[in-house]
PDB file of C-alpha atoms in Angstrom:
ATOM      1  CA  MET A 289      69.771  50.453  91.799  1.00  0.00           C
ATOM      2  CA  GLU A 290      69.754  50.688  88.320  1.00  0.00           C
ATOM      3  CA  LYS A 291      68.592  54.109  88.044  1.00  0.00           C
ATOM      4  CA  THR A 292      71.017  55.379  90.390  1.00  0.00           C
ATOM      5  CA  THR A 293      74.000  53.667  88.608  1.00  0.00           C
ATOM      6  CA  LYS A 294      72.856  55.464  85.232  1.00  0.00           C
ATOM      7  CA  LYS A 295      72.716  58.894  86.716  1.00  0.00           C
ATOM      8  CA  TYR A 296      75.997  58.672  88.793  1.00  0.00           C
ATOM      9  CA  PRO A 297      78.504  58.867  85.926  1.00  0.00           C
ATOM     10  CA  THR A 298      76.366  61.798  84.438  1.00  0.00           C
ATOM     11  CA  ILE A 299      76.648  63.982  87.505  1.00  0.00           C
ATOM     12  CA  CYS A 300      80.550  63.232  87.659  1.00  0.00           C
ATOM     13  CA  ILE A 301      80.879  64.481  84.108  1.00  0.00           C
ATOM     14  CA  CYS A 302      78.914  67.580  84.765  1.00  0.00           C
ATOM     15  CA  GLN A 303      81.015  68.317  87.778  1.00  0.00           C
ATOM     16  CA  LEU A 304      84.146  67.748  86.037  1.00  0.00           C
ATOM     17  CA  VAL A 305      83.315  70.075  83.024  1.00  0.00           C
ATOM     18  CA  ILE A 306      82.284  72.911  85.452  1.00  0.00           C
ATOM     19  CA  ALA A 307      85.760  72.317  87.497  1.00  0.00           C
ATOM     20  CA  LEU A 308      87.516  72.622  84.070  1.00  0.00           C
ATOM     21  CA  ALA A 309      85.684  75.911  83.183  1.00  0.00           C
ATOM     22  CA  MET A 310      86.542  77.556  86.290  1.00  0.00           C
ATOM     23  CA  LEU A 311      90.041  76.644  86.134  1.00  0.00           C
ATOM     24  CA  LEU A 312      91.152  77.277  82.856  1.00  0.00           C
ATOM     25  CA  PRO A 313      91.140  80.932  82.711  1.00  0.00           C
ATOM     26  CA  LEU A 314      93.401  81.229  85.549  1.00  0.00           C
ATOM     27  CA  PRO A 315      96.706  80.071  84.073  1.00  0.00           C
ATOM     28  CA  LEU A 316      96.006  82.268  81.175  1.00  0.00           C
ATOM     29  CA  LYS A 317      95.405  85.508  83.280  1.00  0.00           C
ATOM     30  CA  ALA A 318      98.435  84.433  85.377  1.00  0.00           C
ATOM     31  CA  GLY A 319     100.896  83.634  82.413  1.00  0.00           C
ATOM     32  CA  ARG A 320      99.524  87.189  80.809  1.00  0.00           C
ATOM     33  CA  GLU A 321     100.433  89.093  84.040  1.00  0.00           C
ATOM     34  CA  ALA A 322     103.889  87.241  84.271  1.00  0.00           C
ATOM     35  CA  ASP A 323     104.688  88.194  80.624  1.00  0.00           C
ATOM     36  CA  ALA A 324     103.815  91.832  81.270  1.00  0.00           C
ATOM     37  CA  GLN A 325     105.827  92.011  84.452  1.00  0.00           C
ATOM     38  CA  SER A 326     108.886  90.445  82.535  1.00  0.00           C
ATOM     39  CA  ILE A 327     108.679  92.965  79.630  1.00  0.00           C
ATOM     40  CA  LEU A 328     108.440  95.876  81.837  1.00  0.00           C
ATOM     41  CA  MET A 329     111.232  94.684  84.244  1.00  0.00           C
ATOM     42  CA  ARG A 330     113.416  94.135  81.173  1.00  0.00           C
ATOM     43  CA  SER A 331     112.432  97.623  79.791  1.00  0.00           C
ATOM     44  CA  LEU A 332     113.058  99.222  83.299  1.00  0.00           C
ATOM     45  CA  GLY A 333     116.558  97.426  83.426  1.00  0.00           C
ATOM     46  CA  LEU A 334     117.448  99.597  80.224  1.00  0.00           C
ATOM     47  CA  LEU A 335     116.079 102.498  81.460  1.00  0.00           C
ATOM     48  CA  GLN A 336     117.704 102.360  85.088  1.00  0.00           C
ATOM     49  CA  HIS A 337     120.800 100.635  83.570  1.00  0.00           C
ATOM     50  CA  PRO A 338     123.430  99.919  86.245  1.00  0.00           C
ATOM     51  CA  ASN A 339     125.975 102.086  84.233  1.00  0.00           C
ATOM     52  CA  GLY A 340     123.531 104.670  83.313  1.00  0.00           C
ATOM     53  CA  SER A 341     121.201 105.603  80.613  1.00  0.00           C
ATOM     54  CA  SER A 342     120.288 109.195  78.798  1.00  0.00           C
ATOM     55  CA  PHE A 343     117.266 110.306  76.726  1.00  0.00           C
ATOM     56  CA  ASP A 344     115.542 113.340  75.885  1.00  0.00           C
ATOM     57  CA  TYR A 345     112.027 113.897  76.939  1.00  0.00           C
ATOM     58  CA  GLN A 346     108.950 115.946  76.830  1.00  0.00           C
ATOM     59  CA  MET A 347     106.651 115.902  79.576  1.00  0.00           C
ATOM     60  CA  LYS A 348     102.744 116.845  79.583  1.00  0.00           C
ATOM     61  CA  LEU A 349     100.955 117.275  83.010  1.00  0.00           C
ATOM     62  CA  THR A 350      97.876 118.994  81.628  1.00  0.00           C
ATOM     63  CA  ARG A 351      96.956 120.573  78.316  1.00  0.00           C
ATOM     64  CA  PHE A 352      98.505 123.756  79.486  1.00  0.00           C
ATOM     65  CA  PHE A 353     101.896 122.648  80.947  1.00  0.00           C
ATOM     66  CA  THR A 354     104.469 120.901  79.364  1.00  0.00           C
ATOM     67  CA  GLN A 355     108.291 120.770  79.980  1.00  0.00           C
ATOM     68  CA  SER A 356     111.104 119.227  77.591  1.00  0.00           C
ATOM     69  CA  GLY A 357     114.592 118.655  78.606  1.00  0.00           C
ATOM     70  CA  SER A 358     117.339 115.792  78.936  1.00  0.00           C
ATOM     71  CA  LEU A 359     117.573 112.928  81.789  1.00  0.00           C
ATOM     72  CA  ILE A 360     120.261 110.797  82.888  1.00  0.00           C
ATOM     73  CA  LEU A 361     119.369 107.799  85.091  1.00  0.00           C
ATOM     74  CA  LYS A 362     121.321 105.037  87.022  1.00  0.00           C
ATOM     75  CA  GLY A 363     119.259 103.078  89.326  1.00  0.00           C
ATOM     76  CA  LYS A 364     117.446 105.546  91.422  1.00  0.00           C
ATOM     77  CA  LYS A 365     119.766 108.321  90.877  1.00  0.00           C
ATOM     78  CA  THR A 366     118.823 111.134  88.248  1.00  0.00           C
ATOM     79  CA  TYR A 367     120.168 114.110  86.578  1.00  0.00           C
ATOM     80  CA  GLY A 368     117.992 116.354  84.586  1.00  0.00           C
ATOM     81  CA  LYS A 369     118.306 119.431  82.573  1.00  0.00           C
ATOM     82  CA  SER A 370     115.524 121.707  81.482  1.00  0.00           C
ATOM     83  CA  LYS A 371     114.794 125.463  80.898  1.00  0.00           C
ATOM     84  CA  LYS A 372     113.255 125.655  84.482  1.00  0.00           C
ATOM     85  CA  ASN A 373     116.493 124.070  86.103  1.00  0.00           C
ATOM     86  CA  THR A 374     119.323 121.775  86.327  1.00  0.00           C
ATOM     87  CA  MET A 375     118.674 118.963  89.105  1.00  0.00           C
ATOM     88  CA  TRP A 376     120.910 116.264  90.630  1.00  0.00           C
ATOM     89  CA  SER A 377     119.957 113.238  92.856  1.00  0.00           C
ATOM     90  CA  ASP A 378     121.799 110.535  94.315  1.00  0.00           C
ATOM     91  CA  GLY A 379     118.860 108.614  95.820  1.00  0.00           C
ATOM     92  CA  THR A 380     119.198 110.243  99.301  1.00  0.00           C
ATOM     93  CA  THR A 381     119.825 114.161  98.377  1.00  0.00           C
ATOM     94  CA  THR A 382     118.291 116.397  95.659  1.00  0.00           C
ATOM     95  CA  TRP A 383     119.888 119.654  94.418  1.00  0.00           C
ATOM     96  CA  LYS A 384     118.267 122.021  92.222  1.00  0.00           C
ATOM     97  CA  LEU A 385     120.257 124.629  90.575  1.00  0.00           C
ATOM     98  CA  SER A 386     118.305 127.757  89.179  1.00  0.00           C
ATOM     99  CA  PRO A 387     118.648 128.679  85.664  1.00  0.00           C
ATOM    100  CA  ASP A 388     121.096 131.634  86.099  1.00  0.00           C
ATOM    101  CA  GLU A 389     123.300 129.561  88.572  1.00  0.00           C
ATOM    102  CA  SER A 390     122.641 132.145  91.403  1.00  0.00           C
ATOM    103  CA  GLU A 391     121.142 129.589  93.708  1.00  0.00           C
ATOM    104  CA  VAL A 392     121.048 126.014  94.497  1.00  0.00           C
ATOM    105  CA  VAL A 393     118.410 124.601  96.820  1.00  0.00           C
ATOM    106  CA  VAL A 394     119.400 121.181  98.605  1.00  0.00           C
ATOM    107  CA  TYR A 395     116.641 118.825  99.633  1.00  0.00           C
ATOM    108  CA  ARG A 396     116.273 115.395 101.157  1.00  0.00           C
ATOM    109  CA  THR A 397     114.684 113.307  98.250  1.00  0.00           C
ATOM    110  CA  ALA A 398     112.304 111.521 100.737  1.00  0.00           C
ATOM    111  CA  ASP A 399     110.574 115.177 101.354  1.00  0.00           C
ATOM    112  CA  LEU A 400     110.061 116.112  97.783  1.00  0.00           C
ATOM    113  CA  LYS A 401     106.470 116.289  96.699  1.00  0.00           C
ATOM    114  CA  ARG A 402     107.580 115.498  92.994  1.00  0.00           C
ATOM    115  CA  LYS A 403     110.025 112.862  93.259  1.00  0.00           C
ATOM    116  CA  PRO A 404     112.875 112.553  90.773  1.00  0.00           C
ATOM    117  CA  LEU A 405     112.114 109.999  87.904  1.00  0.00           C
ATOM    118  CA  GLY A 406     114.551 107.319  89.082  1.00  0.00           C
ATOM    119  CA  GLU A 407     112.706 107.251  92.281  1.00  0.00           C
ATOM    120  CA  LEU A 408     109.264 106.995  90.734  1.00  0.00           C
ATOM    121  CA  LEU A 409     109.937 104.336  88.503  1.00  0.00           C
ATOM    122  CA  ASP A 410     111.549 102.185  91.292  1.00  0.00           C
ATOM    123  CA  GLU A 411     107.898 102.135  92.562  1.00  0.00           C
ATOM    124  CA  VAL A 412     106.417 100.146  89.767  1.00  0.00           C
ATOM    125  CA  ARG A 413     108.986  97.358  90.248  1.00  0.00           C
ATOM    126  CA  HIS A 414     107.089  96.319  93.588  1.00  0.00           C
ATOM    127  CA  ASN A 415     103.846  95.524  95.011  1.00  0.00           C
ATOM    128  CA  CYS A 416     102.081  96.014  91.725  1.00  0.00           C
ATOM    129  CA  LYS A 417      99.564  94.143  89.241  1.00  0.00           C
ATOM    130  CA  TYR A 418     100.759  93.963  85.703  1.00  0.00           C
ATOM    131  CA  ASN A 419      98.611  93.509  82.544  1.00  0.00           C
ATOM    132  CA  LEU A 420      99.808  93.263  79.018  1.00  0.00           C
ATOM    133  CA  GLU A 421      97.226  95.120  76.779  1.00  0.00           C
ATOM    134  CA  LYS A 422      96.774  95.381  72.940  1.00  0.00           C
ATOM    135  CA  SER A 423      99.014  97.832  71.285  1.00  0.00           C
ATOM    136  CA  GLN A 424     100.234  98.605  67.613  1.00  0.00           C
ATOM    137  CA  GLU A 425     102.358  96.202  65.740  1.00  0.00           C
ATOM    138  CA  GLY A 426     105.999  96.412  67.007  1.00  0.00           C
ATOM    139  CA  THR A 427     105.348  97.630  70.612  1.00  0.00           C
ATOM    140  CA  TYR A 428     104.071  96.412  73.899  1.00  0.00           C
ATOM    141  CA  LEU A 429     101.656  98.277  76.210  1.00  0.00           C
ATOM    142  CA  VAL A 430     101.923  97.207  79.831  1.00  0.00           C
ATOM    143  CA  HIS A 431      99.431  98.458  82.168  1.00  0.00           C
ATOM    144  CA  VAL A 432     100.603  98.810  85.928  1.00  0.00           C
ATOM    145  CA  ARG A 433      98.258  99.457  88.986  1.00  0.00           C
ATOM    146  CA  SER A 434      99.874  99.606  92.339  1.00  0.00           C
ATOM    147  CA  LEU A 435      98.527  97.688  95.122  1.00  0.00           C
ATOM    148  CA  ASP A 436     100.463 100.380  97.715  1.00  0.00           C
ATOM    149  CA  LYS A 437      97.841 103.179  98.763  1.00  0.00           C
ATOM    150  CA  LYS A 438     101.146 105.108  99.810  1.00  0.00           C
ATOM    151  CA  SER A 439     102.909 104.871  96.465  1.00  0.00           C
ATOM    152  CA  ASP A 440     103.390 108.097  94.562  1.00  0.00           C
ATOM    153  CA  ILE A 441     102.448 106.153  91.267  1.00  0.00           C
ATOM    154  CA  ARG A 442      99.034 104.944  91.395  1.00  0.00           C
ATOM    155  CA  GLU A 443      98.771 103.458  88.028  1.00  0.00           C
ATOM    156  CA  ALA A 444     100.814 103.590  84.714  1.00  0.00           C
ATOM    157  CA  THR A 445     100.905 102.769  81.115  1.00  0.00           C
ATOM    158  CA  VAL A 446     104.206 102.063  79.294  1.00  0.00           C
ATOM    159  CA  LEU A 447     104.652 101.775  75.616  1.00  0.00           C
ATOM    160  CA  ILE A 448     107.726  99.439  74.933  1.00  0.00           C
ATOM    161  CA  ASP A 449     109.743  98.787  71.647  1.00  0.00           C
ATOM    162  CA  ALA A 450     109.049  95.085  70.872  1.00  0.00           C
ATOM    163  CA  ARG A 451     112.350  94.481  69.507  1.00  0.00           C
ATOM    164  CA  SER A 452     114.766  96.521  71.652  1.00  0.00           C
ATOM    165  CA  PHE A 453     112.587  96.757  74.955  1.00  0.00           C
ATOM    166  CA  VAL A 454     113.405 100.469  74.943  1.00  0.00           C
ATOM    167  CA  PRO A 455     110.385 102.355  76.601  1.00  0.00           C
ATOM    168  CA  LYS A 456     109.123 104.958  74.262  1.00  0.00           C
ATOM    169  CA  GLN A 457     106.237 106.509  76.399  1.00  0.00           C
ATOM    170  CA  PHE A 458     105.266 106.653  79.813  1.00  0.00           C
ATOM    171  CA  ARG A 459     101.595 107.500  81.461  1.00  0.00           C
ATOM    172  CA  MET A 460     101.597 107.986  85.272  1.00  0.00           C
ATOM    173  CA  LYS A 461      99.130 108.779  87.549  1.00  0.00           C
ATOM    174  CA  VAL A 462     101.018 110.854  90.149  1.00  0.00           C
ATOM    175  CA  GLY A 463      98.598 111.691  92.891  1.00  0.00           C
ATOM    176  CA  LEU A 464      95.654 112.720  91.120  1.00  0.00           C
ATOM    177  CA  VAL A 465      97.315 114.219  88.050  1.00  0.00           C
ATOM    178  CA  TRP A 466      98.238 112.116  84.955  1.00  0.00           C
ATOM    179  CA  VAL A 467     101.653 112.885  83.559  1.00  0.00           C
ATOM    180  CA  LEU A 468     102.826 111.946  79.920  1.00  0.00           C
ATOM    181  CA  VAL A 469     106.454 111.534  79.254  1.00  0.00           C
ATOM    182  CA  ASP A 470     107.688 110.882  75.634  1.00  0.00           C
ATOM    183  CA  ILE A 471     111.179 109.506  75.134  1.00  0.00           C
ATOM    184  CA  GLN A 472     113.537 110.004  72.391  1.00  0.00           C
ATOM    185  CA  ASN A 473     117.348 109.470  71.452  1.00  0.00           C
ATOM    186  CA  PHE A 474     117.627 106.742  74.205  1.00  0.00           C
ATOM    187  CA  ARG A 475     121.424 105.482  74.579  1.00  0.00           C
ATOM    188  CA  THR A 476     123.105 103.739  77.320  1.00  0.00           C
ATOM    189  CA  GLY A 477     126.461 105.297  78.628  1.00  0.00           C
ATOM    190  CA  ASN A 478     128.870 104.975  81.635  1.00  0.00           C
ATOM    191  CA  TYR A 479     128.366 107.428  84.405  1.00  0.00           C
ATOM    192  CA  PRO A 480     130.074 107.426  87.819  1.00  0.00           C
ATOM    193  CA  ASP A 481     127.888 107.958  90.871  1.00  0.00           C
ATOM    194  CA  SER A 482     129.595 111.477  91.630  1.00  0.00           C
ATOM    195  CA  PHE A 483     127.849 112.497  88.368  1.00  0.00           C
ATOM    196  CA  PHE A 484     124.484 112.631  90.359  1.00  0.00           C
ATOM    197  CA  GLN A 485     125.675 114.991  93.061  1.00  0.00           C
ATOM    198  CA  TYR A 486     125.938 118.614  92.865  1.00  0.00           C
ATOM    199  CA  GLN A 487     129.703 119.741  92.685  1.00  0.00           C
ATOM    200  CA  PRO A 488     130.176 123.121  94.502  1.00  0.00           C
ATOM    201  CA  LYS A 489     133.661 123.931  93.067  1.00  0.00           C
ATOM    202  CA  GLU A 490     132.029 123.877  89.660  1.00  0.00           C
ATOM    203  CA  HIS A 491     129.883 126.687  90.771  1.00  0.00           C
ATOM    204  CA  PRO A 492     132.002 128.567  93.104  1.00  0.00           C
ATOM    205  CA  ARG A 493     129.597 131.852  93.173  1.00  0.00           C
ATOM    206  CA  THR A 494     126.260 129.946  93.584  1.00  0.00           C
ATOM    207  CA  LYS A 495     124.487 130.463  97.036  1.00  0.00           C
ATOM    208  CA  ILE A 496     123.566 127.146  98.827  1.00  0.00           C
ATOM    209  CA  VAL A 497     120.194 126.962 100.489  1.00  0.00           C
ATOM    210  CA  ASP A 498     119.972 124.079 102.587  1.00  0.00           C
ATOM    211  CA  ARG A 499     116.298 122.819 103.342  1.00  0.00           C
ATOM    212  CA  ARG A 500     117.267 119.308 104.723  1.00  0.00           C
TER     213      ARG A 500
END
């Protein structure tokens, strides 16, 4: 009986130590993921501001393909202008105007292989895992991985200013291709919903090609 009594507390202490060792990392990891998600949501809230936001961008799809221009976002709505075209998207319909304004092509946004940025950013708000990674002083680096196999953005990293929460850079895996987007001259504005819809009266000589 004496031997049994002496060993019993030792077994309990060992079990307690093992249990604590297994449990301690979980709250730390969960807290870090919650911080990453909170930081990213705050940043996206600025980028997809309910009154709209505008910025200049430079996008790189590969070493050989780059594109620069300006974008205006309001939730899922997107207006973009580059040398290649001018684009309006109200979240349901997308219009693409040729550089010479001779033709505008109309699409259902859901049918596009390359969705407008406002639509793509909305995908990282839901059904994703978030992680706060090491970054330079004065910035946050949030890593996002989608849990939805049908999502257009499978993975992304977002570089965010630590003081203003304005996003500085997106690196997104769209399908099999990594897309790098640098953001400059960010500012919020006040844009009506009609701003994100093509206005035929402003382009009376433009041919409309409807592919919906």
